[in-house]
Coordinates of C-alpha atoms and ligand atoms in Angstrom, one line a residue:
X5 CA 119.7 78.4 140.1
X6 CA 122.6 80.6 139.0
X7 CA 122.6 82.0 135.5
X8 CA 125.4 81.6 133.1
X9 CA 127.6 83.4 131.1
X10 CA 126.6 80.9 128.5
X11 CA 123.0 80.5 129.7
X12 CA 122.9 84.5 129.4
X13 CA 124.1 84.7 125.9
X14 CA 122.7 81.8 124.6
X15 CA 119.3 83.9 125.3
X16 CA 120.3 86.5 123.1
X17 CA 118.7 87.3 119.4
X18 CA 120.4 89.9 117.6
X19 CA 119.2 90.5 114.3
X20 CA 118.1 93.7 111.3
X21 CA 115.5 93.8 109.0
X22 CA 116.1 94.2 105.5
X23 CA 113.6 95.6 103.3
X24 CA 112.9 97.9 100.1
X25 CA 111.0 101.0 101.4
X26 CA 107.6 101.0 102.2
X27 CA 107.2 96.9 102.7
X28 CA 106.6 96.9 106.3
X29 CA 109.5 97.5 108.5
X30 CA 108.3 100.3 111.0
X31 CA 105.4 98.1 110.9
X32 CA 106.7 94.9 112.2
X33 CA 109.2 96.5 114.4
X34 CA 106.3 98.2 116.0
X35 CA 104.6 95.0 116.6
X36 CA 107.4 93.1 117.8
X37 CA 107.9 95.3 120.5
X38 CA 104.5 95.3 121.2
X39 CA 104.8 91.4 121.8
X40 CA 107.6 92.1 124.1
X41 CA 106.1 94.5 126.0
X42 CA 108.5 97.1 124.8
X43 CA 106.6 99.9 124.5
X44 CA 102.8 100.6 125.2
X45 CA 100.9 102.1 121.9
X46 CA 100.9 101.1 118.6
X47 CA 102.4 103.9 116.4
X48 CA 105.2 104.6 118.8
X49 CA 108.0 103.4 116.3
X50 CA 105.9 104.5 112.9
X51 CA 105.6 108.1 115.0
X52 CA 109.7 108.4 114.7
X53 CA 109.5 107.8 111.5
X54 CA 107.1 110.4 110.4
X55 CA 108.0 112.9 113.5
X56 CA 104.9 113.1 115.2
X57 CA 106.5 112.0 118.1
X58 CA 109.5 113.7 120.4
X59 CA 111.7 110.7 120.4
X60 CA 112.6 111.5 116.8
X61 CA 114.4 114.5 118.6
X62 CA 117.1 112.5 117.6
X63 CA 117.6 114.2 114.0
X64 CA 115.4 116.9 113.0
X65 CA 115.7 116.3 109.4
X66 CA 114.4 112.5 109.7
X67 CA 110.9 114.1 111.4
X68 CA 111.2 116.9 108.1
X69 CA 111.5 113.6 105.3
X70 CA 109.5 111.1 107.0
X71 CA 112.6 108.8 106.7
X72 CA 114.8 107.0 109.0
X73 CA 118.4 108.2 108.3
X74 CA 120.5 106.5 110.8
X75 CA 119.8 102.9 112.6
X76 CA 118.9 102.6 115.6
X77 CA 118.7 99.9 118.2
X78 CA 115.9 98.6 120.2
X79 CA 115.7 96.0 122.8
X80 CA 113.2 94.0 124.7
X81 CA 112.3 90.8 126.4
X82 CA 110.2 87.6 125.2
X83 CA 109.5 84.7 126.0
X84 CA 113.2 83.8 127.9
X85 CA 114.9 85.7 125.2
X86 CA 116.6 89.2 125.4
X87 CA 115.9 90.0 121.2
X88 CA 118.1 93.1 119.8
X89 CA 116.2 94.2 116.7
X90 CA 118.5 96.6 114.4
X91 CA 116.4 99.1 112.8
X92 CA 118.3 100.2 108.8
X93 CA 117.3 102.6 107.0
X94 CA 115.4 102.0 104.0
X95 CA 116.4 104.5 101.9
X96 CA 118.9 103.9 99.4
X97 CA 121.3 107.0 100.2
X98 CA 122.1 105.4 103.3
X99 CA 123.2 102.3 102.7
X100 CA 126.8 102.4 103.6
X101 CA 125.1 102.9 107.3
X102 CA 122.9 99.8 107.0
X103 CA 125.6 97.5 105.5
X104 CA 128.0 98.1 108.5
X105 CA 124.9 97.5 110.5
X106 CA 124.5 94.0 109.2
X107 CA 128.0 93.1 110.1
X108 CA 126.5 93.6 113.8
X109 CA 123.7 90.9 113.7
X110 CA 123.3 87.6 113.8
X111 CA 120.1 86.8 111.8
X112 CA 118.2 89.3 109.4
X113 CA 114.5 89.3 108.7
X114 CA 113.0 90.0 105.2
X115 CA 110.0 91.6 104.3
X116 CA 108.4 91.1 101.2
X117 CA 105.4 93.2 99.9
X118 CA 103.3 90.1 98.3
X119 CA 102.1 92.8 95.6
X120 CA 105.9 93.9 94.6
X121 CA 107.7 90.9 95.1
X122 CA 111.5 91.4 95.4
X123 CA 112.5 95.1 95.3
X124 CA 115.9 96.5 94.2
X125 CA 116.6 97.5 97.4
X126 CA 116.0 93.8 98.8
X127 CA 118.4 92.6 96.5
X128 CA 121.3 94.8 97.6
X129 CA 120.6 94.0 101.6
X130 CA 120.2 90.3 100.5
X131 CA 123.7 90.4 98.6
X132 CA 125.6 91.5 102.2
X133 CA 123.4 88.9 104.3
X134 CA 124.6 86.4 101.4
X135 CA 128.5 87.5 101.7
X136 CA 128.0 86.7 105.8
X137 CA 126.4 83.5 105.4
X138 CA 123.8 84.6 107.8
X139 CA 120.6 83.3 108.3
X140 CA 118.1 85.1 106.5
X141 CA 114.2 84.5 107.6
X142 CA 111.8 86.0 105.4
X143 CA 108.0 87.5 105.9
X144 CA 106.3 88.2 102.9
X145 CA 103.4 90.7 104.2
X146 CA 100.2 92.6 103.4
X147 CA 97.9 89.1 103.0
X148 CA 95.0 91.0 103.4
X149 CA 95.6 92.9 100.0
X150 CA 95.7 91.4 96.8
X151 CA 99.0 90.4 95.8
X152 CA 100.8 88.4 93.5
X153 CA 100.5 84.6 93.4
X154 CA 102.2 83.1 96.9
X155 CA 103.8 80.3 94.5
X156 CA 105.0 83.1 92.1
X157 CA 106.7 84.8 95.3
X158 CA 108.5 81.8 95.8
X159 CA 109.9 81.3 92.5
X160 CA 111.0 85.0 92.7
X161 CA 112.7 84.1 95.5
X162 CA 115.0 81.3 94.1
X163 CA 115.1 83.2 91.1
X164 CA 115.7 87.0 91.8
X165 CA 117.8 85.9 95.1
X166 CA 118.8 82.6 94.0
X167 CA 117.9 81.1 97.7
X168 CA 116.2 78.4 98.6
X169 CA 113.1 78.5 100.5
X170 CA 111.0 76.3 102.8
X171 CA 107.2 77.7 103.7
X172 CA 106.6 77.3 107.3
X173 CA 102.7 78.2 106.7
X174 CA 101.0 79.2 103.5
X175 CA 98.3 81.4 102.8
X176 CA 94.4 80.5 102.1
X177 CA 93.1 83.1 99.8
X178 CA 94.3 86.5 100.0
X179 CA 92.9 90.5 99.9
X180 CA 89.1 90.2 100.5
X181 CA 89.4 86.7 100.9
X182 CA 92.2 86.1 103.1
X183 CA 91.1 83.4 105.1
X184 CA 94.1 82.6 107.2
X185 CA 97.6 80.8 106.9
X186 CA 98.0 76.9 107.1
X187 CA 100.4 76.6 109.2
X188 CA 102.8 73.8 108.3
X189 CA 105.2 74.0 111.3
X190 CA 102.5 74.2 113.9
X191 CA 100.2 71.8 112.1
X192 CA 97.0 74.3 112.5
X193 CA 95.3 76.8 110.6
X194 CA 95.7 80.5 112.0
X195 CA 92.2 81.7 111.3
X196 CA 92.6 85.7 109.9
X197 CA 89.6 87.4 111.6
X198 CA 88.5 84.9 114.5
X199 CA 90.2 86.2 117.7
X200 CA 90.8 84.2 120.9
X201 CA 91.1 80.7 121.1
X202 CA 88.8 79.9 118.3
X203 CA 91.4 81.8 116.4
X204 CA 93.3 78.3 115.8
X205 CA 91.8 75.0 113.6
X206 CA 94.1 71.9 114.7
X207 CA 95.2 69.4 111.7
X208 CA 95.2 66.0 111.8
X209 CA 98.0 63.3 110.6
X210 CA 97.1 63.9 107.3
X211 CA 97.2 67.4 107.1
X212 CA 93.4 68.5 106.7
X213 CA 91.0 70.1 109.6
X214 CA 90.4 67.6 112.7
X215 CA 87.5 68.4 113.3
X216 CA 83.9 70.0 111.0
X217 CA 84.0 73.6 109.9
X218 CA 82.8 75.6 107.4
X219 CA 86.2 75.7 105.9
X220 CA 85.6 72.6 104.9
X221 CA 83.2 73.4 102.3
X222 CA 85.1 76.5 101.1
X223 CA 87.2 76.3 97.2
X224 CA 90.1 77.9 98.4
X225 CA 91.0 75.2 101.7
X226 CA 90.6 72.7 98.5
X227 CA 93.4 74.9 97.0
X228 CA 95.8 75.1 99.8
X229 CA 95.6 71.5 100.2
X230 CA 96.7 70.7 96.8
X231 CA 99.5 73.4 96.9
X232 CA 100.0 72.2 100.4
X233 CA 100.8 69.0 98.5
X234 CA 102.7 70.2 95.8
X235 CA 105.4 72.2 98.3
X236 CA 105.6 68.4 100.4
X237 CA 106.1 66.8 97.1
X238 CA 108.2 69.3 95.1
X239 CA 109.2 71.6 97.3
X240 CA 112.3 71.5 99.2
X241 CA 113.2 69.6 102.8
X242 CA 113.0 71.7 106.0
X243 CA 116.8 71.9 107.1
X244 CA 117.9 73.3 110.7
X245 CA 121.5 73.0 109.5
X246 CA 120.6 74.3 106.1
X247 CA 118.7 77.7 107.6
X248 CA 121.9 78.2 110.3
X249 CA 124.1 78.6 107.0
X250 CA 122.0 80.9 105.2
X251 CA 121.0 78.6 102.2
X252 CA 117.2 77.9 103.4
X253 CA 115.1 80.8 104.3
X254 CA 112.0 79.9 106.3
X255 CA 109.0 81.7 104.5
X256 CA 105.9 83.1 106.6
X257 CA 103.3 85.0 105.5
X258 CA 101.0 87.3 107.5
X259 CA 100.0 90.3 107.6
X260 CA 101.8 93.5 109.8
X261 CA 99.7 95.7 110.1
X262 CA 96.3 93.7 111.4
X263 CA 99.1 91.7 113.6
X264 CA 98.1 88.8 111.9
X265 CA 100.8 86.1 111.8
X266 CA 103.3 87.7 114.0
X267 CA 103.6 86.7 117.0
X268 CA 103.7 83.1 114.9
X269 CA 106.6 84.2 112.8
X270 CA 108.2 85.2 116.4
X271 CA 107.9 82.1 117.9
X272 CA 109.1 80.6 114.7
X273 CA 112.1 82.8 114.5
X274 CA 113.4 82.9 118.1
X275 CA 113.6 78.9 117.9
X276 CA 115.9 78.7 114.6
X277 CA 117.7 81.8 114.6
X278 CA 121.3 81.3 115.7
X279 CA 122.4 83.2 119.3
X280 CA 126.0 84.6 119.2
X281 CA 128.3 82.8 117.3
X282 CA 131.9 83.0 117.3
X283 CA 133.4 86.0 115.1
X284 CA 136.8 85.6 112.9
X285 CA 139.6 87.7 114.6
X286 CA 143.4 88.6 114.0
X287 CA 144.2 86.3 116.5
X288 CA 142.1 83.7 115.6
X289 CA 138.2 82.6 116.6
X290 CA 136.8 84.5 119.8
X291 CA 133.7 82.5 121.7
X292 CA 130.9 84.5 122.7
X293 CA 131.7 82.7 126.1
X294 CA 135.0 83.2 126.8
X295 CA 135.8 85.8 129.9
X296 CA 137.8 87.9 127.8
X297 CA 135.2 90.9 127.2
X298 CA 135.4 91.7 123.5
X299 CA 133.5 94.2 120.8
X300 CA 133.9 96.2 117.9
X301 CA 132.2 99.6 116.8
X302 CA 130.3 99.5 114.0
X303 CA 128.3 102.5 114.1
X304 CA 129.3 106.1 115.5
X305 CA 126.8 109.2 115.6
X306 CA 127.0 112.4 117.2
X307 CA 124.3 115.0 119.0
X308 CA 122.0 112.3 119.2
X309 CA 120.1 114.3 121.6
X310 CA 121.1 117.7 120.8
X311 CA 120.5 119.3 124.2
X312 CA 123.5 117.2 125.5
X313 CA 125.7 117.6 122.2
X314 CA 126.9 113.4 123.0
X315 CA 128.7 111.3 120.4
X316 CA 127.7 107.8 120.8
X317 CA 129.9 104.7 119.9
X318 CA 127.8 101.7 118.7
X319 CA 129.6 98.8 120.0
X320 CA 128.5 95.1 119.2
X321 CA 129.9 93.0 122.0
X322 CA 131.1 89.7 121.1
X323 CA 132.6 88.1 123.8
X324 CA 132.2 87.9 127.5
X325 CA 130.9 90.6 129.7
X326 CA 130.3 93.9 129.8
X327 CA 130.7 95.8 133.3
X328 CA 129.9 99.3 133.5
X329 CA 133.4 100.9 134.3
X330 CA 135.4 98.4 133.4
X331 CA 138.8 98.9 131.6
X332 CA 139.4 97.7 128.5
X333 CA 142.1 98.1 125.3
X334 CA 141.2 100.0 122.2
X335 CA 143.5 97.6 119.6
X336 CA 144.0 99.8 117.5
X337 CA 146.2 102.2 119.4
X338 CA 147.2 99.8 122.5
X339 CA 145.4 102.5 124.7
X340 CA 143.6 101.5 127.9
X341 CA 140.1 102.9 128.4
X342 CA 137.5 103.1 131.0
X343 CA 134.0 101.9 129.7
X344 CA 132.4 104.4 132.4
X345 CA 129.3 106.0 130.8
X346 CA 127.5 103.7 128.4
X347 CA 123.8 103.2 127.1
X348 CA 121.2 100.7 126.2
X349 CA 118.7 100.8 123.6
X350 CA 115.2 100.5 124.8
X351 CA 112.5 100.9 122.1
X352 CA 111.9 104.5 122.6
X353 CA 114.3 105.5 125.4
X354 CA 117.5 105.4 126.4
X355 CA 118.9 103.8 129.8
X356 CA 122.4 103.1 131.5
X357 CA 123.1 99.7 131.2
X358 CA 125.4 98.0 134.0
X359 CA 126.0 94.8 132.2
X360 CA 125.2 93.3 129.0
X361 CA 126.5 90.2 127.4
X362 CA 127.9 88.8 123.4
X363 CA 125.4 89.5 121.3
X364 CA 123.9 93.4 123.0
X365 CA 124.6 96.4 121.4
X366 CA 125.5 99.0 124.4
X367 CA 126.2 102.9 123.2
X368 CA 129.5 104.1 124.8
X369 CA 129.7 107.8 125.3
X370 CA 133.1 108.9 122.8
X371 CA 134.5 112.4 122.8
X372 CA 137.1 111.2 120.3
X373 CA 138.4 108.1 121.1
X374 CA 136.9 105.7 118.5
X375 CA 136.6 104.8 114.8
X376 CA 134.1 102.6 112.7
X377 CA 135.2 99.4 113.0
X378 CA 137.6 99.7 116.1
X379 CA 137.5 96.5 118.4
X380 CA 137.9 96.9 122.2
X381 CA 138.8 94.0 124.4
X382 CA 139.8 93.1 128.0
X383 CA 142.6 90.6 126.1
X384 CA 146.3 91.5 126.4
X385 CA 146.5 90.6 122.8
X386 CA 144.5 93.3 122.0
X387 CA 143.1 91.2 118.7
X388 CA 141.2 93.1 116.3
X389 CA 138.1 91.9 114.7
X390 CA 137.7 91.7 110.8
X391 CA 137.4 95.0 108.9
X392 CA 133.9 95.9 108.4
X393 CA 133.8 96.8 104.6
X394 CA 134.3 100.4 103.1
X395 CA 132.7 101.7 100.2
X396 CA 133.6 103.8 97.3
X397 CA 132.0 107.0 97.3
X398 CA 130.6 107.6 93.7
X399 CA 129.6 111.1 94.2
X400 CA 131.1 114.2 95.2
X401 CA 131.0 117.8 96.4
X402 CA 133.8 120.2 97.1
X403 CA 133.1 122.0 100.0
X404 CA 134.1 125.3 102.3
X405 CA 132.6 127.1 104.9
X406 CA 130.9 130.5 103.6
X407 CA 132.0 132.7 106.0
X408 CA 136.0 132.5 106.6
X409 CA 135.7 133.5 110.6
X410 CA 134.1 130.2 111.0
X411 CA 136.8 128.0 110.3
X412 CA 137.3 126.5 113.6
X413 CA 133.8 125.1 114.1
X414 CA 134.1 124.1 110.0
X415 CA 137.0 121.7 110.9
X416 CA 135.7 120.7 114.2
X417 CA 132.0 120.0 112.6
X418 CA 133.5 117.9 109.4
X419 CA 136.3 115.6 111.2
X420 CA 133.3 115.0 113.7
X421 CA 130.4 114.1 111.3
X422 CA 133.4 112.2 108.7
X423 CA 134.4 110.0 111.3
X424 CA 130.5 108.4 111.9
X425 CA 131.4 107.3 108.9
X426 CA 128.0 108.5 106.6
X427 CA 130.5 110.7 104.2
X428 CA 133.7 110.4 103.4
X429 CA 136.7 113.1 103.5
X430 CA 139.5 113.6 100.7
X431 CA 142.0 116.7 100.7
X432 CA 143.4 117.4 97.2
X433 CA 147.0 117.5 97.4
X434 CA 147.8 120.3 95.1
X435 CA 145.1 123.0 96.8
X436 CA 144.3 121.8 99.9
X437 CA 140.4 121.5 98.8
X438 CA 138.1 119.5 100.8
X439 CA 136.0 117.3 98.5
X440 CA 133.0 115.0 100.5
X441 CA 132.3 111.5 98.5
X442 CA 129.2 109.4 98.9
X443 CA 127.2 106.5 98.1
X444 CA 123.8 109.2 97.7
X445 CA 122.9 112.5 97.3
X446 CA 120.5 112.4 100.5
X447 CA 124.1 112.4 102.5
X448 CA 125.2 115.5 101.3
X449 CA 122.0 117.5 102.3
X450 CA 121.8 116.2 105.9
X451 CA 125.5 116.5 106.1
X452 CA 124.9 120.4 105.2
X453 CA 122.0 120.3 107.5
X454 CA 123.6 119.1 110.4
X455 CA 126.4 121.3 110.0
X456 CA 124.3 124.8 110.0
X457 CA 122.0 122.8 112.7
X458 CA 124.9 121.2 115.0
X459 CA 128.1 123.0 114.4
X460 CA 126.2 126.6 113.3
X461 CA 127.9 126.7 110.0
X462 CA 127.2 127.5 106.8
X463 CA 129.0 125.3 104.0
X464 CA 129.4 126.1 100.4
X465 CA 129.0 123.0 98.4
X466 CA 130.0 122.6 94.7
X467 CA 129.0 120.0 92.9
X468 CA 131.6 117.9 91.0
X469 CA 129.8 115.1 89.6
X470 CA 130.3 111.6 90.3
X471 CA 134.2 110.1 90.0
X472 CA 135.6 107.1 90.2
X473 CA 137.2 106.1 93.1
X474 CA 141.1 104.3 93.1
X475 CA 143.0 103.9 95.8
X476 CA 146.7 104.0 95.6
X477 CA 148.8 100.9 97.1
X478 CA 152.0 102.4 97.4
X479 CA 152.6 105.1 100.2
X480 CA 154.0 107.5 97.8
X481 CA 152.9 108.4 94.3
X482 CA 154.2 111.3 91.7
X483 CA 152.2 114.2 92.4
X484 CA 152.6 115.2 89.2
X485 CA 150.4 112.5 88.0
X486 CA 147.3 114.6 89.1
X487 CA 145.5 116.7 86.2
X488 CA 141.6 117.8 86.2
X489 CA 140.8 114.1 84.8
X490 CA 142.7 112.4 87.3
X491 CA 142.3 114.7 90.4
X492 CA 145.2 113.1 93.3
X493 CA 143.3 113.2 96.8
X494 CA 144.5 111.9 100.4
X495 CA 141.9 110.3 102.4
X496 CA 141.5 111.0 106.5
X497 CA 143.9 108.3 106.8
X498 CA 146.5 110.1 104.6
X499 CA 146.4 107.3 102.1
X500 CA 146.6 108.6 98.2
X501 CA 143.5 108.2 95.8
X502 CA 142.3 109.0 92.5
X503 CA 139.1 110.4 91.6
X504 CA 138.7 109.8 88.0
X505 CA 136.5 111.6 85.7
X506 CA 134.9 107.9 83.6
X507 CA 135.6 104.5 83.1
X508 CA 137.7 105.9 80.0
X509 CA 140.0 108.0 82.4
X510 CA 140.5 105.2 84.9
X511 CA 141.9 102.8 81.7
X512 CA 143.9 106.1 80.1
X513 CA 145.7 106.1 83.5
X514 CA 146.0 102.8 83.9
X515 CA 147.7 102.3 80.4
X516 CA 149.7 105.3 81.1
X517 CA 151.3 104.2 84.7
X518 CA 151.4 100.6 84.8
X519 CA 153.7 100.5 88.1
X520 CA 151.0 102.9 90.0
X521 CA 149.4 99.8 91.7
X522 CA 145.4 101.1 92.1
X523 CA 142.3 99.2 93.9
X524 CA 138.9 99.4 94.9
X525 CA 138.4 98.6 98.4
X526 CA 134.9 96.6 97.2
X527 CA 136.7 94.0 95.3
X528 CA 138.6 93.0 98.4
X529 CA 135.2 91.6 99.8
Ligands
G4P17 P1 108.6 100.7 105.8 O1 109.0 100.9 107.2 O2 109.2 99.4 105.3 O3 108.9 101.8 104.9 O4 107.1 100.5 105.8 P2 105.9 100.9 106.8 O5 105.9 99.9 107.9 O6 105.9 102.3 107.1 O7 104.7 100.5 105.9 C1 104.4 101.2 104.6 C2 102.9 101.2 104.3 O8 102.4 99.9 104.2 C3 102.2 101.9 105.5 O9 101.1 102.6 104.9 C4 101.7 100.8 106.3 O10 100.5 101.1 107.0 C5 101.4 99.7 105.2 N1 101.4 98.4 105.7 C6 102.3 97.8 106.4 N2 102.0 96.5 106.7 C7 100.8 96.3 106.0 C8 100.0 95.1 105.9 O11 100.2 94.1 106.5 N3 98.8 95.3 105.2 C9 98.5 96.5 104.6 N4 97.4 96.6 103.9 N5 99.3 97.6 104.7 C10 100.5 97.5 105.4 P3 101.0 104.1 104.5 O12 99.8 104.4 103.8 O13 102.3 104.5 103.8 O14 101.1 104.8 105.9 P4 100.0 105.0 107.0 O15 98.9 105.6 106.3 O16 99.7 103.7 107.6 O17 100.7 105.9 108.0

């Protein structure tokens, strides 16, 4: 039987998981891949992330904080399904890394701690899910420790999130007395410690054990039955159509780290979560299927593996096929390009791929030819996908190398590291100063880190404080209209902005110059 292109990429998966630090993500990843065979030992992934382990090679400073500062990608088989996982960083510095890494995925996956509930940092990733209309799946984890109420969780959910939910199992007892989940979508209770085939109670048409056990007899299965009951009766309707649009989020509950629950939540996810769908573009819809090969970057990063000093291009494909030296258009300049040298993600290694289809994530080698959010297609019309969003930096730094003979590598060093996109560049127009704006303070310190580290220079960096952020419309403005409250900046792109001192400043200026038309690329979204 010949394989498709659409049989191909309907057997793609591509999604991130969204979290608040510390609820489980290394954990789950790690036991995803285990599922699909991707790598061999438990702690592989959790290993990168505190540095026990060479992979995280990658960037020293993520083995010296114990925190994973760029995404990465990691791929494996299951189950007829090729699944692309997304990894984000959790930490809150780096978000403007983990939003652009959501515009790459089809599906995201939730994790709740049941003892915190909805974290501030949940909220945030759920808010760019939202914008997409994505479907969002969630897994609240850590059953086997006490936690908040699971009924509780779920009102949080419709409250803090304002999404509805639909509980595909539910949990009997919890901590010490975790018993299991009943698993409404299965119709059979997962038993917690029982392993092998015992491990599984069938239900019969009415919802309660088939057959005698012990369970029977136990208060708490008389508890899950009633709120088993309550969710049927008051709870809202299972909904394919509803999940696809991102207004139901199938809740599971299980438990990470004792793998309990998750190879159900899988199995779950790989039936309802969408495969490649087709992505807005300037020239209208592009299929996953059609022949014309199509992608965008959303993701650049240099020296990944510092004894090869590489820059690798992220690049989601979205259409068609990818063929290892095929030549494609970069859109954005109209120039043609050779996809030669590129790179898959394999849990912890890296491999040439020949071919991948819509919905991989390959790694191009770059040495210069890409931006964030450039699309590059076999098409003659060269169509360029939507913009994936920018952010206004918030804080800032003015910054200079610290010895003057080192200029070259300076330059070379900040264009290389401002173009991944973490930090953002500005040149005041009156000095010449280079000011560095970002989301978080963590960016600065592994942008001076990787410059002394990767580029061997020393940087001087003075902090300014935090500004706000205006971007001029107009391609010219009155230089004169700079002063120390309203400091006039260009950005890499040589478009004009303001960094403003306060909120007061900003309405001053506004008052002041009425025709100078400013905006805030965020309220564009
Ligand atoms: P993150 O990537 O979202 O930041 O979280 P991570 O998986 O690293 O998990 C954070 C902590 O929570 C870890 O403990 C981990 O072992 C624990 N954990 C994850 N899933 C579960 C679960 O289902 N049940 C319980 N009880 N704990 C869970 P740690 O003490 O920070 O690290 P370690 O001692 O395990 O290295």
């Amino acid at each position: 039987m010949t394989i498709t292109l659409r049989d191909e990429v309907q057997s793609r998966k591509t999604f991130a998981i969204i979290s608040h630090p510390d609820a489980g993500k290394t954990t789950l990843t790690e036991k995803l891949l285990l599922f699909g065979g991707a790598i061999r030992d438990a702690g592989t992934v959790k290993a990168r992330k505190t540095g026990k382990y060479a992979t995280s090679d990658w960037m020293e400073i993520e083995k010296q904080r114990g925190i994973s500062v760029t995404s990465s990608v990691m791929q494996f088989d299951y189950s007829g399904f090729r699944v692309n996982i997304l990894d984000t960083p959790g930490h809150q510095d780096f978000s403007e890394d983990t939003y652009r890494t959501l515009m790459a995925v089809d599906s995201a996956v939730m994790i709740v701690d049941s003892a915190k509930g909805i974290e501030d940092q949940t909220i945030k990733l759920f808010k760019v899910c939202r914008m997409r209309g994505i479907p969002i799946f969630t897994f609240i984890n850590k059953m086997d420790r006490q936690g908040k109420a699971p009924l509780e969780l779920l009102a949080e959910l419709e409250e803090v999130l304002g999404i509805e939910s639909y509980p595909m199992n539910w949990p009997i007892g919890m901590g010490k007395d975790f018993v299991g989940i009943y698993d409404r979508f299965n119709n059979r209770i997962e038993q917690f410690k029982t392993e092998g085939k015992d491990r599984f109670l069938s239900l019969d048409e009415e919802g309660e054990l088939a057959t005698d056990h012990e369970l029977k007899d136990s208060p708490l299965y008389e508890q899950t039955l009633e709120e088993i009951m309550l969710l049927s009766e008051a709870g809202n309707q299972f909904s394919e159509e509803r999940i696809a649009k991102g207004e139901l989020t199938p809740v599971f509950f299980g438990s990470a780290l004792t793998t309990f629950g998750v190879q159900t939540f899988l199995d779950a996810y790989l039936k309802f979560a969408p495969t490649p769908q087709p992505r807005e573009a300037s020239s209208g819809e592009v299929d996953p299927i059609s022949k014309d090969f199509s992608g965008f970057i959303f993701k650049i990063q240099a020296n990944m593996n510092p004894k090869h000093r590489d820059r690798i291009a992220f690049l989601r494909i979205c259409s068609g096929k990818f063929e290892r030296g095929m030549s494609v258009f970069l859109s954005r300049t109209g120039k043609p390009i050779n996809l030669s040298s590129s790179t898959g993600f394999l849990a912890d290694d890296r491999n040439t791929v020949n071919e991948a289809v819509s919905g991989d994530i390959i790694g191009l080698y770059d040495t210069g030819n890409y931006q964030i959010g450039d699309t590059i297609t076999t098409s003659k019309d060269m169509y360029q996908f939507e913009r994936l969003p920018q952010f206004t930096p918030e804080l800032f730094v003015r910054v200079s190398a610290k010895n003057v003979m080192k200029q070259k590598h300076f330059h070379k060093g900040i264009h290389q590291l401002v173009q991944e996109g973490a930090i953002q560049l500005f040149k005041t127009v009156k000095m010449e100063e280079y000011f560095l704006g970002a989301v978080g303070q963590l960016q600065f310190e592994v942008f001076e880190h990787r410059m002394k580290n990767e580029y061997n220079v020393d940087v001087i960096m003075e902090r300014i404080g935090s500004k706000i952020t205006r971007w001029v419309e107009d391609e010219k403005v009155d230089e004169n209209l700079h002063s120390s409250r309203s400091i006039l900046v260009k950005d890499r792109y040589d478009k004009y902005a303001f960094l403003f001192e306060n909120e007061f400043a900003l309405r001053w200026f506004n008052d002041k110059n009425p025709d100078v038309k400013l905006y805030n690329p965020m309220d564009l979204r």
